[in-house]
Coordinates of C-alpha atoms and ligand atoms in Angstrom, one line a residue:
M1 CA 0.1 0.1 0.1
K2 CA 1.1 3.8 -0.7
A3 CA 1.6 5.5 2.7
I4 CA 3.5 8.7 3.9
V5 CA 6.4 8.1 5.3
Y6 CA 9.5 10.0 7.4
T7 CA 12.6 8.1 8.8
E8 CA 14.2 11.7 10.5
Y9 CA 12.1 14.7 12.4
G10 CA 12.1 17.7 10.2
S11 CA 10.2 20.1 7.8
P12 CA 7.6 18.4 5.6
D13 CA 10.4 18.1 3.0
V14 CA 11.4 15.1 4.8
L15 CA 8.0 13.4 4.0
Q16 CA 8.2 10.8 1.3
L17 CA 5.3 9.0 -0.3
E18 CA 6.6 5.0 -0.6
E19 CA 5.1 1.6 -0.7
V20 CA 5.1 -0.3 2.1
E21 CA 3.6 -3.2 3.9
K22 CA -0.6 -3.7 4.1
P23 CA -1.0 -4.0 7.7
T24 CA -2.3 -7.1 9.6
P25 CA -4.7 -6.3 12.3
K26 CA -4.7 -7.9 15.6
D27 CA -6.4 -9.5 17.4
N28 CA -8.8 -6.5 18.9
E29 CA -8.0 -4.4 15.7
V30 CA -9.8 -3.5 12.4
L31 CA -8.3 -3.2 9.2
I32 CA -9.9 0.2 7.5
E33 CA -9.4 1.0 4.0
V34 CA -8.4 4.7 4.5
H35 CA -10.4 7.4 2.8
A36 CA -10.2 10.4 4.8
A37 CA -7.6 11.6 7.2
S38 CA -6.8 15.0 8.9
I39 CA -4.3 17.1 10.1
N40 CA -4.1 18.1 14.0
Y41 CA -1.8 20.6 15.3
V42 CA 0.1 16.8 17.2
D43 CA 1.1 16.1 13.7
W44 CA 2.6 18.7 13.1
Q45 CA 4.6 18.3 16.5
V46 CA 5.6 14.8 15.7
L47 CA 7.0 15.6 12.1
T48 CA 8.7 18.5 13.5
G49 CA 10.0 16.4 16.2
E50 CA 9.6 20.3 18.3
S51 CA 8.1 18.5 21.6
T52 CA 10.7 16.0 23.5
F53 CA 7.6 14.8 25.2
L54 CA 5.7 13.9 21.7
R55 CA 9.4 12.2 20.9
L56 CA 9.5 10.4 23.6
W57 CA 5.7 9.1 23.5
N58 CA 6.5 8.0 19.5
G59 CA 10.1 6.2 21.0
G60 CA 12.1 7.7 19.0
L61 CA 14.3 10.7 20.4
R62 CA 16.8 11.1 18.0
K63 CA 14.5 9.8 14.5
P64 CA 11.2 8.6 14.7
R65 CA 10.1 5.1 15.4
H66 CA 6.8 5.2 14.4
K67 CA 7.4 6.1 10.6
I68 CA 3.6 6.9 9.6
L69 CA 1.7 10.0 10.4
G70 CA -1.7 10.8 11.0
D71 CA -4.7 10.1 13.8
D72 CA -7.6 11.3 12.3
I73 CA -9.3 8.8 10.4
A74 CA -12.2 8.1 8.5
G75 CA -12.9 5.0 6.3
R76 CA -14.5 1.5 5.4
I77 CA -13.4 -1.9 7.3
E78 CA -12.0 -4.2 5.3
S79 CA -11.5 -7.2 7.8
V80 CA -11.5 -7.8 11.6
G81 CA -9.5 -9.4 14.5
A82 CA -10.3 -12.5 16.3
K83 CA -11.3 -11.1 19.4
V84 CA -13.4 -7.9 17.3
T85 CA -16.7 -7.8 18.7
E86 CA -18.2 -4.4 17.8
F87 CA -17.7 -3.9 13.7
Q88 CA -17.7 -6.5 10.5
P89 CA -16.4 -5.3 7.1
G90 CA -18.0 -2.9 5.1
D91 CA -18.7 -0.8 8.5
E92 CA -17.9 2.9 7.6
V93 CA -16.0 4.2 10.6
F94 CA -14.4 7.1 12.1
G95 CA -12.0 7.5 15.0
I96 CA -8.2 8.1 16.3
S97 CA -5.4 5.9 14.6
T98 CA -2.8 7.1 16.8
F99 CA -0.2 7.6 13.9
D100 CA -1.1 5.7 10.9
A101 CA -3.5 7.4 8.9
F102 CA -1.7 8.9 6.1
A103 CA -1.7 5.7 4.2
E104 CA -4.3 3.8 2.3
Y105 CA -4.7 1.1 5.0
A106 CA -4.7 1.4 8.5
S107 CA -4.9 -1.3 11.6
V108 CA -6.8 0.2 14.4
S109 CA -8.2 -0.9 17.8
E110 CA -11.8 -1.7 17.8
K111 CA -12.1 0.4 20.8
D112 CA -10.8 3.9 19.5
L113 CA -13.4 3.5 16.5
A114 CA -16.9 4.6 16.1
M115 CA -20.2 3.7 13.6
K116 CA -19.7 6.9 11.0
P117 CA -23.1 8.1 10.3
A118 CA -24.6 7.4 7.1
S119 CA -25.4 11.4 6.5
M120 CA -21.4 12.2 7.3
T121 CA -19.0 11.8 4.4
F122 CA -16.1 10.4 5.3
N123 CA -14.1 13.6 4.7
E124 CA -16.3 15.4 7.5
A125 CA -15.7 12.3 9.2
A126 CA -12.0 12.9 9.0
A127 CA -12.2 16.1 10.2
I128 CA -13.8 15.2 13.7
P129 CA -12.5 13.3 16.3
Y130 CA -9.7 14.7 17.8
A131 CA -10.7 18.1 17.5
A132 CA -14.2 17.8 18.4
M133 CA -13.6 15.2 21.1
T134 CA -10.9 18.0 22.8
A135 CA -13.7 20.6 22.1
L136 CA -16.8 18.9 23.9
Q137 CA -14.8 17.8 26.7
G138 CA -13.3 21.1 27.3
V139 CA -16.6 23.3 27.0
R140 CA -18.9 20.3 28.7
D141 CA -17.1 18.6 31.0
K142 CA -14.2 20.3 32.5
G143 CA -15.6 24.0 31.6
K144 CA -19.1 23.1 33.0
V145 CA -20.6 25.3 30.6
K146 CA -24.3 26.2 31.3
S147 CA -26.8 28.0 29.3
G148 CA -26.7 32.0 29.3
Q149 CA -23.1 31.9 30.3
K150 CA -20.6 34.2 28.8
V151 CA -17.7 32.1 27.2
L152 CA -14.5 32.8 25.6
I153 CA -13.2 30.3 23.5
N154 CA -8.8 31.7 22.7
G155 CA -7.9 30.2 19.1
A156 CA -11.8 29.9 17.7
S157 CA -10.2 29.6 14.0
G158 CA -8.5 26.5 14.4
G159 CA -9.9 23.0 14.5
V160 CA -10.7 22.8 18.0
G161 CA -12.0 26.4 18.3
M162 CA -14.0 25.6 15.5
F163 CA -15.5 23.0 16.8
A164 CA -15.3 25.1 20.8
V165 CA -17.9 27.9 19.4
Q166 CA -20.3 25.4 18.0
I167 CA -20.7 23.1 21.0
A168 CA -20.8 26.0 23.5
K169 CA -23.7 27.6 21.4
Q170 CA -25.4 24.6 21.5
F171 CA -25.2 24.5 25.2
G172 CA -26.7 27.9 25.3
A173 CA -23.6 30.1 25.8
E174 CA -22.9 33.8 24.8
V175 CA -19.7 32.9 23.0
T176 CA -16.4 35.0 22.6
G177 CA -14.5 33.9 19.8
V178 CA -11.0 35.5 19.6
C179 CA -8.8 34.8 16.2
S180 CA -6.1 36.7 13.9
T181 CA -7.7 39.4 11.4
S182 CA -8.1 37.2 8.5
K183 CA -10.2 34.4 10.4
L184 CA -12.9 36.7 12.3
D185 CA -16.0 36.0 9.5
M186 CA -14.8 32.3 9.4
V187 CA -15.8 32.7 13.7
R188 CA -18.9 34.7 12.9
S189 CA -20.0 32.4 10.3
I190 CA -20.1 29.4 12.8
G191 CA -22.3 31.2 15.2
A192 CA -19.4 33.4 17.2
D193 CA -21.8 36.0 18.9
H194 CA -18.5 38.7 18.9
V195 CA -15.3 37.8 18.0
I196 CA -12.2 40.0 19.0
D197 CA -9.2 40.5 16.9
Y198 CA -6.2 39.4 19.0
T199 CA -4.2 41.7 17.2
Q200 CA -6.1 44.4 17.9
E201 CA -7.2 43.9 21.2
D202 CA -6.2 42.5 24.5
F203 CA -9.5 40.4 25.7
T204 CA -7.7 40.3 29.4
A205 CA -7.5 43.9 29.4
N206 CA -10.6 45.3 28.6
G207 CA -12.9 44.8 31.7
Q208 CA -15.1 42.1 30.3
L209 CA -15.4 39.1 32.3
F210 CA -16.3 35.4 31.0
D211 CA -17.6 32.7 33.4
L212 CA -16.0 30.1 31.2
I213 CA -12.5 30.6 29.6
F214 CA -11.3 27.8 26.8
A215 CA -7.9 28.5 26.1
I216 CA -6.8 26.7 22.7
A217 CA -3.9 28.9 21.8
G218 CA -1.8 31.7 23.2
Q219 CA 1.2 32.1 25.0
R220 CA -0.5 34.1 27.9
S221 CA 0.2 34.1 31.8
I222 CA -2.4 32.3 33.8
F223 CA -3.0 35.9 35.8
D224 CA -3.9 37.3 32.8
Y225 CA -6.8 34.6 32.5
K226 CA -7.7 34.6 36.1
R227 CA -8.1 38.8 35.6
A228 CA -11.1 38.0 32.9
L229 CA -12.3 35.2 34.5
S230 CA -16.0 36.2 36.9
S231 CA -15.6 35.7 40.1
D232 CA -16.8 32.0 39.7
G233 CA -15.2 31.6 36.8
I234 CA -13.7 28.3 34.5
Y235 CA -10.2 28.5 33.4
V236 CA -9.4 25.2 31.0
C237 CA -6.5 25.5 28.8
V238 CA -6.0 22.6 26.2
G239 CA -3.1 24.1 24.1
G240 CA -1.2 26.9 23.1
S241 CA 2.5 27.5 23.9
L242 CA 4.4 25.0 26.6
G243 CA 4.6 27.5 29.0
Q244 CA 0.7 28.3 29.3
Y245 CA -0.1 24.7 29.0
V246 CA 2.8 24.0 31.9
Q247 CA 1.3 26.8 34.2
A248 CA -2.3 25.8 33.7
T249 CA -1.4 22.6 35.2
L250 CA 0.8 23.3 37.9
V251 CA -0.4 26.7 39.5
G252 CA -4.3 26.1 38.3
P253 CA -5.1 23.9 41.1
L254 CA -3.3 26.1 43.6
I255 CA -5.6 28.7 42.3
S256 CA -8.2 27.0 42.5
M257 CA -7.6 26.0 45.8
T258 CA -7.5 29.5 47.1
G259 CA -10.6 31.0 45.5
S260 CA -13.8 30.1 43.7
K261 CA -12.4 30.7 40.5
K262 CA -11.1 27.2 38.9
M263 CA -8.3 27.0 36.5
G264 CA -6.3 24.1 34.9
S265 CA -5.9 21.9 31.9
M266 CA -7.1 19.0 30.5
F267 CA -5.9 16.0 28.1
T268 CA -8.3 14.6 25.8
N269 CA -10.1 11.3 26.7
P270 CA -11.8 9.5 23.5
N271 CA -14.5 7.4 24.2
K272 CA -17.7 5.9 22.0
K273 CA -20.1 7.9 24.6
D274 CA -18.8 11.0 23.3
Y275 CA -18.3 9.6 19.3
A276 CA -22.0 8.9 20.0
F277 CA -22.7 12.5 21.1
L278 CA -20.9 14.4 18.4
S279 CA -22.7 11.9 16.0
E280 CA -26.0 13.5 17.4
L281 CA -24.9 16.6 17.3
F282 CA -23.7 16.2 13.5
E283 CA -26.7 14.9 12.4
A284 CA -29.1 17.4 14.0
G285 CA -27.2 19.8 11.7
K286 CA -26.0 21.3 14.9
V287 CA -22.1 21.2 14.5
V288 CA -20.6 21.2 11.1
P289 CA -16.9 20.5 10.6
V290 CA -15.4 23.9 8.9
I291 CA -13.0 22.1 6.2
D292 CA -10.6 24.8 4.7
R293 CA -8.7 22.4 1.9
C294 CA -8.4 18.9 0.8
F295 CA -5.4 17.1 -0.2
P296 CA -4.3 13.9 -1.7
L297 CA -2.3 11.2 0.0
S298 CA 0.3 11.9 -2.6
E299 CA 0.2 16.4 -1.5
V300 CA 0.6 15.1 2.4
P301 CA 3.5 17.6 2.2
E302 CA 1.9 20.3 0.8
A303 CA -0.9 20.0 3.1
L304 CA 1.4 20.8 6.1
R305 CA 3.8 23.1 4.5
Y306 CA 0.2 24.7 4.4
Y307 CA -0.7 24.3 7.8
G308 CA 2.7 25.1 8.9
E309 CA 1.9 28.7 7.1
G310 CA -0.9 29.0 9.9
K311 CA -3.7 30.2 7.4
V312 CA -6.1 27.3 7.8
R313 CA -9.9 27.7 8.8
G314 CA -10.7 25.0 10.5
K315 CA -9.5 21.5 9.4
I316 CA -7.5 20.6 6.4
V317 CA -8.5 17.2 5.2
I318 CA -6.2 14.4 3.0
T319 CA -8.4 11.9 0.7
M320 CA -7.2 8.9 -0.3
K321 CA -10.3 8.5 -2.4
Q322 CA -10.7 11.1 -5.4
N323 CA -14.0 12.4 -3.8
G324 CA -13.6 11.2 -0.1
E325 CA -16.8 9.5 -0.8
A326 CA -15.7 6.2 -2.8
Ligands
NAP1 N1 -5.0 18.7 25.8 C1 -5.3 17.8 24.8 O1 -5.5 17.0 24.8 C2 -5.1 18.5 23.4 C3 -6.0 17.7 22.7 C4 -6.3 18.1 21.4 C5 -4.9 19.2 20.5 N2 -4.8 20.1 21.9 C6 -4.1 21.2 21.4 O2 -4.8 22.4 21.2 C7 -4.0 23.2 20.5 C8 -4.8 23.7 19.0 O3 -5.0 22.4 18.7 P1 -5.7 22.5 16.7 O4 -5.7 21.7 16.4 O5 -7.0 23.1 17.2 O6 -4.8 23.5 16.0 P2 -5.0 24.0 14.6 O7 -6.0 23.9 14.1 O8 -3.6 24.5 14.7 O9 -5.6 25.7 15.4 C9 -4.8 26.5 16.0 C10 -5.3 27.9 16.0 O10 -4.7 29.0 17.1 C11 -4.8 30.0 16.7 N3 -3.9 31.1 17.0 C12 -2.5 30.9 17.0 N4 -2.0 31.8 18.0 C13 -2.9 32.5 18.8 C14 -3.1 33.5 19.6 N5 -2.3 34.1 20.3 N6 -4.4 34.0 20.1 C15 -5.1 33.3 19.9 N7 -5.6 32.2 18.4 C16 -4.1 32.1 18.0 C17 -4.2 30.1 14.7 O11 -5.1 30.5 14.2 P3 -5.1 32.5 14.1 O12 -4.5 32.4 12.5 O13 -6.5 33.1 14.4 O14 -4.1 32.7 15.0 C18 -4.7 28.4 14.4 O15 -6.7 28.9 14.3 C19 -2.9 22.5 19.9 O16 -1.4 23.3 21.2 C20 -2.8 21.7 20.3 O17 -1.6 20.5 21.0 C21 -4.3 19.4 23.1

């Protein structure tokens, strides 16, 4: 089968389209004919090796141990391992492959997959898993969003942010999306009540207070975020600079112990119940992935170059099939 392979950390130039062995599913895995995949920030980090933690996770401090990239996956099951109970050949599924998706086939544990709703295209399905799961768990679970609350999404124009805006709206929140100038229209178009251009305005210094701040991007001090929280507001950090995330993880719990504001970070925990919830939102037309561009498998290097330019609105999808459907 064809796959995008890399043997050293670096820019998208290190990626090659190569013929590699088709995987054989283990007992608890299914073999998926991949129809579409999508790019997440973690793919960029694993490609460039910029995160030591991810180098270690990938098992290769100096060189990548795992040679294929791509987490989010959507496709049709070709065969199932001996102990698989939930799926059968022909099922259309989506989920997280943990670095195997930029290939024509992937073996994925059945626990990491969900049935794709018939009304969802493979391209849409590939855009959803990691980003939408993170947005849902950040806004609903850790952020405990309630109807009528004022919610600020910092990083509203990216993969996670685009879902977070829509999910917060579904829970009845008044949503402010923070993004750069050229993406304001997109963030408005997915339902944000207000938008703030972070190149023009500092949302932590304009006197507005928020019941929930979901930090997906940026590199701000936790004390800036604290200032922008209402008296019993919640701050949830999932991304942005390493410093921002580490501060939220280490200092956040201390701040939470000493006052009524709750601050901290979270790590996404993909699970089938939440896939079902996201599928319901999709089928009801309440959450729709914004797909900036689609690239064929052979153009993954171009896709990642484009991603690295920071111009993407929502998600980039990689299509293994001509129209992502066949
Ligand atoms: N903790 C977890 O379990 C978990 C899970 C998934 C993702 N994440 C993290 O979440 C973050 C976002 O992931 P993603 O896949 O959504 O990435 P993405 O699609 O690349 O989106 C990132 C967005 O951040 C915006 N941005 C950059 N600088 C900003 C700033 N100073 N203020 C506000 N927005 C800014 C960019 O657009 P503009 O042009 O508008 O700036 C971009 O749209 C990453 O740090 C990733 O590691 C964490």
